[in-house]
Coordinates of C-alpha atoms in Angstrom, one line a residue:
T1 CA -6.9 9.7 71.1
G2 CA -6.2 6.4 73.0
G3 CA -8.9 4.7 70.9
G4 CA -7.2 5.9 67.7
K5 CA -3.9 4.5 68.7
S6 CA -5.4 1.2 69.6
R7 CA -7.2 1.1 66.3
D8 CA -3.9 1.7 64.4
V9 CA -2.2 -1.0 66.4
W10 CA -4.9 -3.5 65.6
A11 CA -4.8 -2.5 62.0
W12 CA -1.1 -3.2 61.9
I13 CA -1.7 -6.6 63.6
D14 CA -4.4 -7.4 61.1
F15 CA -2.1 -6.5 58.2
E16 CA 0.8 -8.7 59.5
V17 CA -1.5 -11.6 60.1
C18 CA -3.1 -11.4 56.7
R19 CA 0.3 -11.0 55.1
R20 CA 1.2 -14.4 56.4
M21 CA -1.9 -16.2 55.3
G22 CA -2.0 -18.4 52.2
T23 CA -4.8 -16.6 50.4
F24 CA -6.1 -13.1 50.7
V25 CA -9.5 -11.7 49.7
G26 CA -10.0 -7.9 50.1
N27 CA -12.0 -4.8 49.1
S28 CA -10.2 -3.4 46.0
V29 CA -11.3 0.1 46.9
S30 CA -9.7 -0.1 50.3
S31 CA -6.2 1.3 50.6
W32 CA -5.5 -1.3 53.3
S33 CA -6.5 -4.1 51.0
A34 CA -4.6 -2.5 48.1
L35 CA -1.4 -2.6 50.3
Q36 CA -2.0 -6.3 50.9
L37 CA -2.4 -6.9 47.1
A38 CA 0.8 -5.0 46.4
E39 CA 2.7 -6.8 49.2
R40 CA 1.7 -10.2 47.8
N41 CA 2.5 -9.2 44.2
Q42 CA -1.1 -10.4 43.5
S43 CA -0.2 -14.0 44.1
E44 CA -3.0 -16.0 45.8
T45 CA -5.1 -12.7 46.0
Y46 CA -8.6 -11.9 45.1
W47 CA -10.8 -8.9 45.5
Y48 CA -14.4 -7.6 45.4
N49 CA -16.3 -4.3 45.0
K50 CA -14.7 -3.2 41.7
H51 CA -13.1 -5.0 38.7
S52 CA -9.9 -3.0 39.2
I53 CA -7.8 -1.4 41.9
P54 CA -8.4 2.3 41.9
L55 CA -5.1 3.0 43.7
G56 CA -3.4 1.4 40.7
D57 CA -4.1 4.4 38.6
T58 CA -1.5 6.5 40.5
W59 CA 0.4 3.9 42.5
R60 CA 2.2 1.7 39.9
V61 CA 2.9 -1.3 42.1
F62 CA 0.4 -3.8 40.7
P63 CA 2.1 -5.9 38.0
V64 CA 0.1 -8.3 35.8
P65 CA 0.7 -12.0 36.2
I66 CA 1.8 -13.5 32.8
V67 CA 0.7 -17.1 31.8
Y68 CA 1.8 -19.2 28.8
T69 CA 1.0 -22.7 27.6
Y70 CA 3.4 -25.1 26.0
T71 CA 3.4 -28.7 24.7
E72 CA 6.4 -30.7 23.7
Q73 CA 4.3 -32.0 20.8
S74 CA 4.3 -28.5 19.1
S75 CA 6.7 -27.6 16.3
S76 CA 10.3 -27.0 17.4
S77 CA 10.2 -23.4 16.4
G78 CA 7.5 -22.8 19.0
K79 CA 10.0 -23.5 21.8
Y80 CA 12.4 -20.7 20.6
L81 CA 9.5 -18.3 20.0
L82 CA 8.5 -18.9 23.7
K83 CA 12.1 -18.3 24.8
A84 CA 12.1 -14.9 23.1
S85 CA 8.8 -14.0 24.5
I86 CA 9.8 -14.9 28.1
A87 CA 13.1 -12.9 27.6
S88 CA 11.0 -9.9 26.6
V89 CA 8.8 -10.2 29.7
R90 CA 11.8 -10.5 32.0
K91 CA 13.2 -7.3 30.4
Q92 CA 10.1 -5.2 30.3
L93 CA 8.0 -6.6 33.2
P94 CA 10.6 -7.6 35.8
H95 CA 8.0 -7.7 38.6
S96 CA 5.5 -9.9 36.9
T97 CA 5.2 -13.5 37.7
I98 CA 5.5 -16.0 34.8
D99 CA 3.6 -19.3 34.8
V100 CA 3.7 -22.0 32.1
L101 CA 1.2 -24.9 31.8
Y102 CA 3.7 -27.4 30.5
H103 CA 2.6 -30.6 28.6
G104 CA 5.4 -33.2 28.3
K105 CA 8.2 -34.6 30.4
R106 CA 11.1 -35.3 28.1
D107 CA 12.7 -31.9 27.4
W108 CA 14.5 -31.4 30.7
K109 CA 17.0 -29.0 29.1
F110 CA 14.1 -26.6 28.2
R111 CA 12.5 -27.1 31.6
N112 CA 15.7 -26.2 33.3
W113 CA 16.0 -23.1 31.2
L114 CA 12.5 -22.0 32.2
Q115 CA 13.3 -22.5 35.9
D116 CA 16.5 -20.5 35.4
Q117 CA 14.3 -17.6 34.2
G118 CA 12.2 -17.8 37.4
V119 CA 9.2 -19.4 35.6
T120 CA 6.7 -21.5 37.6
I121 CA 6.1 -24.7 35.7
H122 CA 2.7 -26.5 36.1
Q123 CA 2.7 -30.1 34.8
H124 CA -0.3 -30.2 32.5
E125 CA -2.0 -33.4 31.5
P126 CA -5.3 -32.4 29.9
E127 CA -8.2 -34.9 30.4
W128 CA -10.0 -33.5 27.3
K129 CA -7.2 -34.3 24.9
S130 CA -9.1 -36.8 22.7
M131 CA -12.1 -34.3 22.5
I132 CA -9.8 -31.6 21.1
E133 CA -8.2 -34.0 18.6
L134 CA -11.7 -34.8 17.3
L135 CA -12.2 -31.1 16.7
R136 CA -8.9 -30.8 14.8
K137 CA -9.8 -33.7 12.5
K138 CA -13.1 -32.0 11.6
G139 CA -11.4 -28.6 11.1
N140 CA -10.6 -26.9 7.8
W141 CA -6.8 -26.4 7.6
K142 CA -7.3 -23.7 4.9
S143 CA -9.0 -21.5 7.5
S144 CA -6.3 -21.9 10.1
H145 CA -2.7 -23.3 10.1
L146 CA -3.3 -24.8 13.5
F147 CA -5.4 -27.7 12.1
R148 CA -2.3 -29.0 10.3
S149 CA -0.5 -30.0 13.5
E150 CA -1.9 -32.1 16.4
G151 CA 0.7 -30.6 18.8
N152 CA 0.1 -27.0 17.8
Y153 CA -3.7 -27.5 18.0
L154 CA -3.5 -29.1 21.5
G155 CA -1.2 -26.2 22.6
T156 CA -3.8 -23.5 21.7
W157 CA -6.5 -25.3 23.8
Q158 CA -4.3 -25.7 26.9
R159 CA -5.4 -22.3 28.0
I160 CA -8.9 -23.5 29.0
D161 CA -7.2 -25.2 32.0
I162 CA -5.6 -21.9 33.3
P163 CA -8.1 -21.5 36.1
K164 CA -7.2 -24.9 37.5
F165 CA -3.6 -23.7 38.1
I166 CA -3.5 -19.9 38.5
R167 CA -4.5 -18.4 41.8
T168 CA -5.0 -14.7 41.2
E169 CA -7.8 -12.3 40.3
Y170 CA -6.5 -11.4 36.8
C171 CA -3.8 -12.7 34.5
I172 CA -2.7 -12.2 30.9
L173 CA -2.3 -15.2 28.7
L174 CA 0.4 -14.7 26.0
D175 CA 0.9 -16.9 22.9
S176 CA 4.5 -17.9 22.3
D177 CA 4.6 -15.7 19.2
T178 CA 4.3 -12.5 21.3
I179 CA 7.0 -9.9 22.3
V180 CA 6.5 -7.5 25.2
M181 CA 8.1 -4.3 24.0
G182 CA 7.0 -1.9 26.8
G183 CA 6.3 -2.0 30.5
F184 CA 2.8 -1.8 31.9
M185 CA 0.8 -2.4 35.1
L186 CA -2.7 -3.5 35.9
G187 CA -3.9 0.1 36.0
D188 CA -2.9 0.5 32.3
L189 CA -5.5 -2.0 31.3
G190 CA -8.4 0.2 32.2
A191 CA -10.5 1.4 35.2
E192 CA -13.1 -1.3 34.8
L193 CA -11.7 -4.7 33.8
T194 CA -13.6 -7.5 32.2
T195 CA -15.8 -9.8 34.2
S196 CA -14.7 -12.7 32.0
I197 CA -12.1 -12.2 29.2
S198 CA -10.8 -9.4 27.0
M199 CA -9.4 -10.0 23.5
G200 CA -7.9 -7.8 20.8
A201 CA -8.6 -7.2 17.1
E202 CA -8.0 -10.0 14.6
V203 CA -6.7 -8.5 11.3
S204 CA -7.9 -4.9 11.0
P205 CA -6.8 -2.4 13.7
T206 CA -10.0 -0.3 13.0
D207 CA -12.3 -3.3 13.7
H208 CA -12.7 -3.0 17.5
H209 CA -14.4 -6.3 18.0
P210 CA -12.7 -8.9 20.3
L211 CA -11.7 -11.7 18.1
N212 CA -8.0 -12.7 18.6
A213 CA -7.0 -14.7 21.7
G214 CA -3.3 -14.4 21.3
V215 CA -3.2 -11.9 24.1
T216 CA -6.1 -12.5 26.5
L217 CA -6.9 -10.8 29.8
M218 CA -8.7 -13.3 32.1
N219 CA -10.8 -12.9 35.1
V220 CA -9.6 -16.2 36.7
P221 CA -12.2 -16.7 39.4
H222 CA -15.0 -16.3 36.8
M223 CA -13.2 -18.7 34.4
R224 CA -12.9 -21.2 37.3
Q225 CA -16.6 -20.9 38.2
T226 CA -17.7 -21.5 34.7
Y227 CA -15.1 -24.2 33.8
D228 CA -17.3 -27.2 33.9
D229 CA -20.1 -25.6 31.8
F230 CA -17.5 -24.4 29.3
L231 CA -16.1 -27.9 28.9
R232 CA -19.6 -29.3 28.3
F233 CA -20.1 -26.6 25.7
I234 CA -16.9 -27.6 23.8
Q235 CA -17.9 -31.3 24.0
K236 CA -21.2 -30.6 22.4
H237 CA -19.6 -28.8 19.5
A238 CA -17.0 -31.6 19.1
E239 CA -19.7 -34.2 18.8
S240 CA -21.9 -32.2 16.4
G241 CA -19.2 -30.7 14.3
E242 CA -21.0 -27.3 14.5
P243 CA -18.6 -24.3 14.3
F244 CA -18.2 -22.3 17.5
H245 CA -18.3 -18.9 15.8
P246 CA -18.7 -17.5 12.3
K247 CA -15.5 -15.4 12.5
A248 CA -13.2 -17.2 14.9
P249 CA -12.1 -20.8 14.8
S250 CA -11.2 -23.2 17.6
D251 CA -10.6 -21.9 21.1
Q252 CA -11.2 -18.3 20.1
G253 CA -14.6 -19.1 18.7
A254 CA -15.4 -21.2 21.8
Y255 CA -14.6 -18.3 24.2
L256 CA -16.5 -15.8 22.1
S257 CA -19.6 -17.9 21.8
F258 CA -19.7 -19.1 25.4
Y259 CA -18.9 -15.8 27.2
D260 CA -20.7 -13.8 24.5
S261 CA -21.7 -10.3 25.8
T262 CA -19.3 -10.3 28.7
V263 CA -16.2 -10.4 26.4
R264 CA -14.5 -7.0 26.2
F265 CA -12.2 -5.4 23.7
L266 CA -8.5 -5.3 24.6
P267 CA -6.9 -2.1 23.2
N268 CA -4.6 -2.5 20.1
R269 CA -1.5 -1.6 22.0
F270 CA -1.7 -4.8 23.9
N271 CA -2.1 -7.0 20.8
F272 CA -0.3 -5.1 18.0
K273 CA 0.2 -6.9 14.7
P274 CA 3.3 -6.2 12.6
Y275 CA 1.4 -6.4 9.3
W276 CA -0.8 -3.4 10.2
L277 CA -0.1 -0.5 7.8
T278 CA 1.8 2.6 8.7
E279 CA -0.5 4.9 6.8
G280 CA -3.6 3.8 8.9
D281 CA -5.0 5.2 12.0
R282 CA -2.4 7.5 13.7
K283 CA -3.1 5.6 16.9
T284 CA -2.0 2.4 15.2
N285 CA 1.7 3.1 15.8
I286 CA 4.1 0.5 17.0
R287 CA 5.8 3.1 19.3
R288 CA 2.6 3.1 21.3
A289 CA 2.5 -0.7 21.5
K290 CA 3.1 -2.7 24.7
I291 CA 2.8 -6.3 23.2
L292 CA 3.6 -7.4 19.7
H293 CA 1.8 -10.4 18.3
F294 CA 3.2 -12.2 15.3
H295 CA -0.3 -13.4 14.3
G296 CA -0.4 -15.4 11.1
I297 CA 3.0 -14.5 9.8
K298 CA 5.9 -15.7 12.0
P299 CA 9.1 -13.7 12.3
H300 CA 11.1 -15.8 9.8
Q301 CA 8.2 -15.6 7.3
Y302 CA 8.4 -11.8 7.3
L303 CA 11.8 -12.2 5.6
V304 CA 10.2 -14.2 2.8
A305 CA 7.0 -12.1 2.7
S306 CA 8.8 -8.9 2.1
Y307 CA 10.4 -10.3 -1.0
N308 CA 8.0 -12.9 -2.5
A309 CA 4.5 -13.4 -0.9
S310 CA 3.8 -16.4 -3.1
L311 CA 6.3 -18.4 -1.0
C312 CA 4.2 -18.0 2.1
P313 CA 1.8 -20.9 3.1
Q314 CA -1.6 -20.6 1.5
E315 CA -3.6 -19.7 4.7
I316 CA -1.5 -16.6 5.4
R317 CA -0.6 -15.6 1.8
F318 CA -3.1 -12.7 1.9
L319 CA -1.2 -11.2 4.9
C320 CA 2.1 -11.7 3.2
Q321 CA 0.8 -9.9 0.1
R322 CA -0.2 -7.0 2.3
V323 CA 3.4 -6.8 3.7
Q324 CA 5.0 -7.1 0.3
R325 CA 2.8 -4.4 -1.4
R326 CA 2.4 -1.7 1.3
S327 CA 4.3 -0.1 4.1
S328 CA 3.8 -1.9 7.4
W329 CA 5.4 -2.0 10.8
A330 CA 7.2 -5.3 10.0
C331 CA 10.8 -4.0 10.2
E332 CA 10.4 -2.5 13.6
A333 CA 8.6 -5.6 14.8
E334 CA 11.3 -7.9 13.4
Q335 CA 13.9 -5.8 15.3
E336 CA 12.1 -6.2 18.6
F337 CA 11.9 -9.9 18.0
A338 CA 15.6 -10.1 17.0
M339 CA 16.6 -8.4 20.3
A340 CA 14.5 -10.7 22.4
L341 CA 15.7 -13.8 20.5
S342 CA 19.3 -12.6 21.0
D343 CA 18.6 -12.0 24.7
A344 CA 17.4 -15.6 25.0
G345 CA 20.5 -16.9 23.2
A346 CA 18.2 -18.7 20.7
V347 CA 19.0 -17.1 17.3
Q348 CA 20.8 -20.1 15.9
D349 CA 18.3 -22.6 17.3
Y350 CA 15.3 -20.7 15.9
C351 CA 16.8 -20.4 12.4
R352 CA 17.7 -24.1 12.3
S353 CA 14.2 -25.0 13.3
V354 CA 12.7 -23.2 10.3
E355 CA 15.4 -24.3 7.8
N356 CA 12.8 -25.9 5.5
E357 CA 11.4 -22.3 4.8
V358 CA 14.4 -20.0 5.1
D359 CA 18.2 -20.4 4.6
T360 CA 19.7 -20.9 8.0
G361 CA 22.8 -18.8 7.5
V362 CA 21.0 -15.8 6.1
C363 CA 18.3 -16.1 8.8
M364 CA 20.9 -15.9 11.5
Q365 CA 22.8 -13.1 9.9
V366 CA 19.6 -11.0 9.5
F367 CA 18.4 -11.4 13.1
H368 CA 21.9 -10.8 14.5
Y369 CA 22.2 -7.7 12.4
M370 CA 18.7 -6.5 13.4
A371 CA 19.5 -7.0 17.1
T372 CA 22.3 -4.4 16.9
L373 CA 20.8 -2.1 14.3
D374 CA 19.8 1.5 15.3
Q375 CA 16.0 1.5 15.7
T376 CA 15.7 4.6 13.5
R377 CA 17.3 2.8 10.6
C378 CA 14.9 -0.1 10.4
T379 CA 12.2 0.8 7.9
N380 CA 12.1 -2.0 5.3
V381 CA 12.8 -5.7 5.8
T382 CA 13.8 -6.2 2.2
Q383 CA 16.5 -3.5 2.4
V384 CA 17.8 -5.0 5.6
V385 CA 18.1 -8.5 4.0
Q386 CA 19.8 -7.1 1.0
R387 CA 22.2 -5.2 3.1
V388 CA 23.1 -8.3 5.1
Q389 CA 23.7 -10.3 1.9
Y390 CA 25.8 -7.5 0.4
D391 CA 28.0 -7.2 3.5
T392 CA 28.4 -11.0 3.5
M393 CA 29.6 -11.1 -0.1
I394 CA 32.0 -8.1 0.4
G395 CA 33.4 -9.6 3.6
A396 CA 33.9 -13.0 2.1
G397 CA 36.1 -11.6 -0.8
E398 CA 37.1 -14.2 -3.4
Q399 CA 36.8 -17.3 -1.2
D400 CA 34.9 -20.2 -2.7
E401 CA 32.5 -20.3 0.2
A402 CA 31.4 -16.7 -0.6
A403 CA 28.7 -17.8 -2.9
E404 CA 25.8 -15.4 -2.8
P405 CA 23.7 -16.2 0.2
S406 CA 20.2 -16.4 -1.1
L407 CA 17.3 -16.4 1.4
W408 CA 14.8 -17.3 -1.3
Y409 CA 16.3 -20.4 -2.7
H410 CA 15.4 -22.7 0.1
R411 CA 15.0 -26.5 -0.2
R412 CA 11.6 -26.4 -2.0
D413 CA 12.9 -24.0 -4.6
W414 CA 15.9 -26.1 -5.4
I415 CA 13.8 -29.2 -5.9
Q416 CA 11.6 -27.3 -8.4
L417 CA 14.6 -25.9 -10.3
L418 CA 16.2 -29.4 -10.5
L419 CA 13.0 -30.8 -11.9
L420 CA 12.9 -28.0 -14.5
D421 CA 16.5 -28.7 -15.5
L422 CA 15.7 -32.4 -15.9
L423 CA 12.7 -31.5 -18.1
V424 CA 14.9 -29.3 -20.4
V425 CA 17.4 -32.2 -20.7
A426 CA 14.7 -34.7 -21.5
L427 CA 13.1 -32.4 -24.1
G428 CA 16.5 -31.8 -25.7
L429 CA 17.3 -35.5 -25.9
Y430 CA 13.9 -36.3 -27.3
W431 CA 14.4 -33.6 -30.0
N432 CA 17.8 -35.1 -30.8
E433 CA 16.4 -38.5 -31.2
K434 CA 13.6 -37.3 -33.5
R435 CA 16.1 -35.7 -35.8
G436 CA 18.2 -38.8 -36.1
A437 CA 21.6 -39.8 -34.7
P438 CA 22.8 -37.3 -32.1
T439 CA 26.0 -35.4 -32.9
L440 CA 28.1 -33.2 -30.6
R441 CA 26.8 -30.1 -32.3
S442 CA 23.1 -31.1 -31.9
V443 CA 23.7 -32.0 -28.2
V444 CA 25.2 -28.6 -27.6
L445 CA 22.4 -26.8 -29.4
N446 CA 19.5 -28.8 -28.0
V447 CA 20.7 -29.5 -24.5
V448 CA 23.7 -27.5 -23.2
L449 CA 22.6 -24.2 -24.8
P450 CA 19.0 -24.2 -23.4
L451 CA 20.4 -25.1 -19.9
C452 CA 22.9 -22.1 -20.1
L453 CA 20.1 -19.8 -21.2
L454 CA 17.8 -21.0 -18.4
Q455 CA 20.5 -20.4 -15.8
L456 CA 21.3 -16.9 -17.3
G457 CA 17.6 -16.0 -17.1
R458 CA 17.5 -17.1 -13.4
T459 CA 20.5 -14.9 -12.6
V460 CA 19.1 -11.9 -14.4
L461 CA 15.7 -12.3 -12.6
W462 CA 17.3 -12.7 -9.2
K463 CA 19.4 -9.6 -9.7
C464 CA 16.4 -7.5 -10.8
F465 CA 14.1 -8.6 -8.1
S466 CA 16.6 -8.7 -5.2
G467 CA 18.2 -5.4 -5.9
G468 CA 21.5 -6.9 -6.9
G469 CA 24.0 -5.1 -9.2

C-alpha cells in the first residue's frame, strides 16, 4: 500500500512538472498523457502511438486548433469574409485557439481587431514569393479565379508555411470564405486521423475523393518533416510549367500529388458547399454540417446567381446556373453567413467592398434581414431579395429616394444600357438624315419613340423576371 501511495505522489509530481514545461510529447493512449493534452489545450503538444486520442471519443475536452492565412494584397472583400469566419469560430468553438499567418504591415486597424478577438498573429514573409508568382503567370485564369489576382494567389499558397509557425499535433486550416456553424472536437474527426492531410470533396458531394483544400486537417509534425522536399517539388513544377494534378490547380494539386496516397477524405459535414442540391444524398443536409465553405460562389454572388446566372464570372458560371435552376442549400447558407457577418460588425464594409458586382444598399438590406430571419423561413434566396425590395419600397412611400432598389442593375449593367441608348439615338439621327431635313415629327418618331419603347420593354421584363407586380 505504501508503494502505491508513493507512486501516486510521484505521478502527481510528474504531472505538475510536465504541465510547466514548454513542450509536451506523450502517449495518446495514456489517460495521464491525455490529461496533459487537455490541460494545455493542445498548445505545444505532440503525441505518439495512435493518430488520435481515444479518450476524446467520450471526453469532449480536446478542441481543434484553427489556422488561417491572410495577405494585405488580397481583395478587400477577403478581409471581411475572414472577419465573419473568425466570428463564427469564436461563437461555435470558444475553446479553440485561432492563429493567422499574416502577410503585410500596414493595416493596423485590422490587426488590432484580430488581437481583440484573441487571435495569435504570426508575421509572415514568405521566401518563395517569386516562385509562386511565376506559377500564377503560367496559370489559366479560366480554370481558377485565383490566377486573376497576385494577392489572392499568394494568399492561397501561404498555407505551406503553417508548419513553420504552428506547434501542435493537428490543426485545421480554414479559408476565409468558410463559416463554422456547429461545434466539434478532435474526436469528431475520426478515430484514426490522417498521417499527412485530409481534404473534402470539390464539387459533387457524392465524389468522396479529397480534392478541395478550403478546409484542411493537417498533421503538423509530418508537414514540418517534409517541408523542404515539398518546396523543392513546387520549385520543379514552377520551372517546368507542368501541372501539379489533373483535377486540382495550384496548392491543392501540389498537396495531392506530393502527399499522394497518404491524403485522406474529410467528411462532407466539415466542408459543406451551399450549391449542393437539396434533393441529393439525404446525408448531404446542411443541418448536419459543421463548416460551410463558400467555394467558387461567394456570399454576395449567390444573390446574383439566384436571379441571373449569366451575371456571374465565367469561371463559376456553371455553379451559378446550378443554383438558379435547382433547389440548393444557398438560402440557409446565406443566413449563416449573414449572422456571422453581423456578429463581426462587417455587413456595411463587406457590401461596399463588392459594390462593382452588387448594389451596396440592397446587399446590406438583404444580409441585415437574413441575420434576423427565422431559420425555418429561409428557403429561397430570390424570394428573400424580392421581399427586402418590396419592404423597402413600401416603407419609403412616395419619397423621391424610394426608387426601386434593383440588385441586378449594378455598374456594368448601366454602362451597357447607356451604350444601347446611344446606339438607338445614333440610328434614329442617321435615319432622319437619310430622309432629308429633320422635323419635330420625324425626331419624335425616329428617336424619342424608340427610346420610350426600349425603356418600357426593360420595365416589363424586370417586372416579369423579378416577380414585381
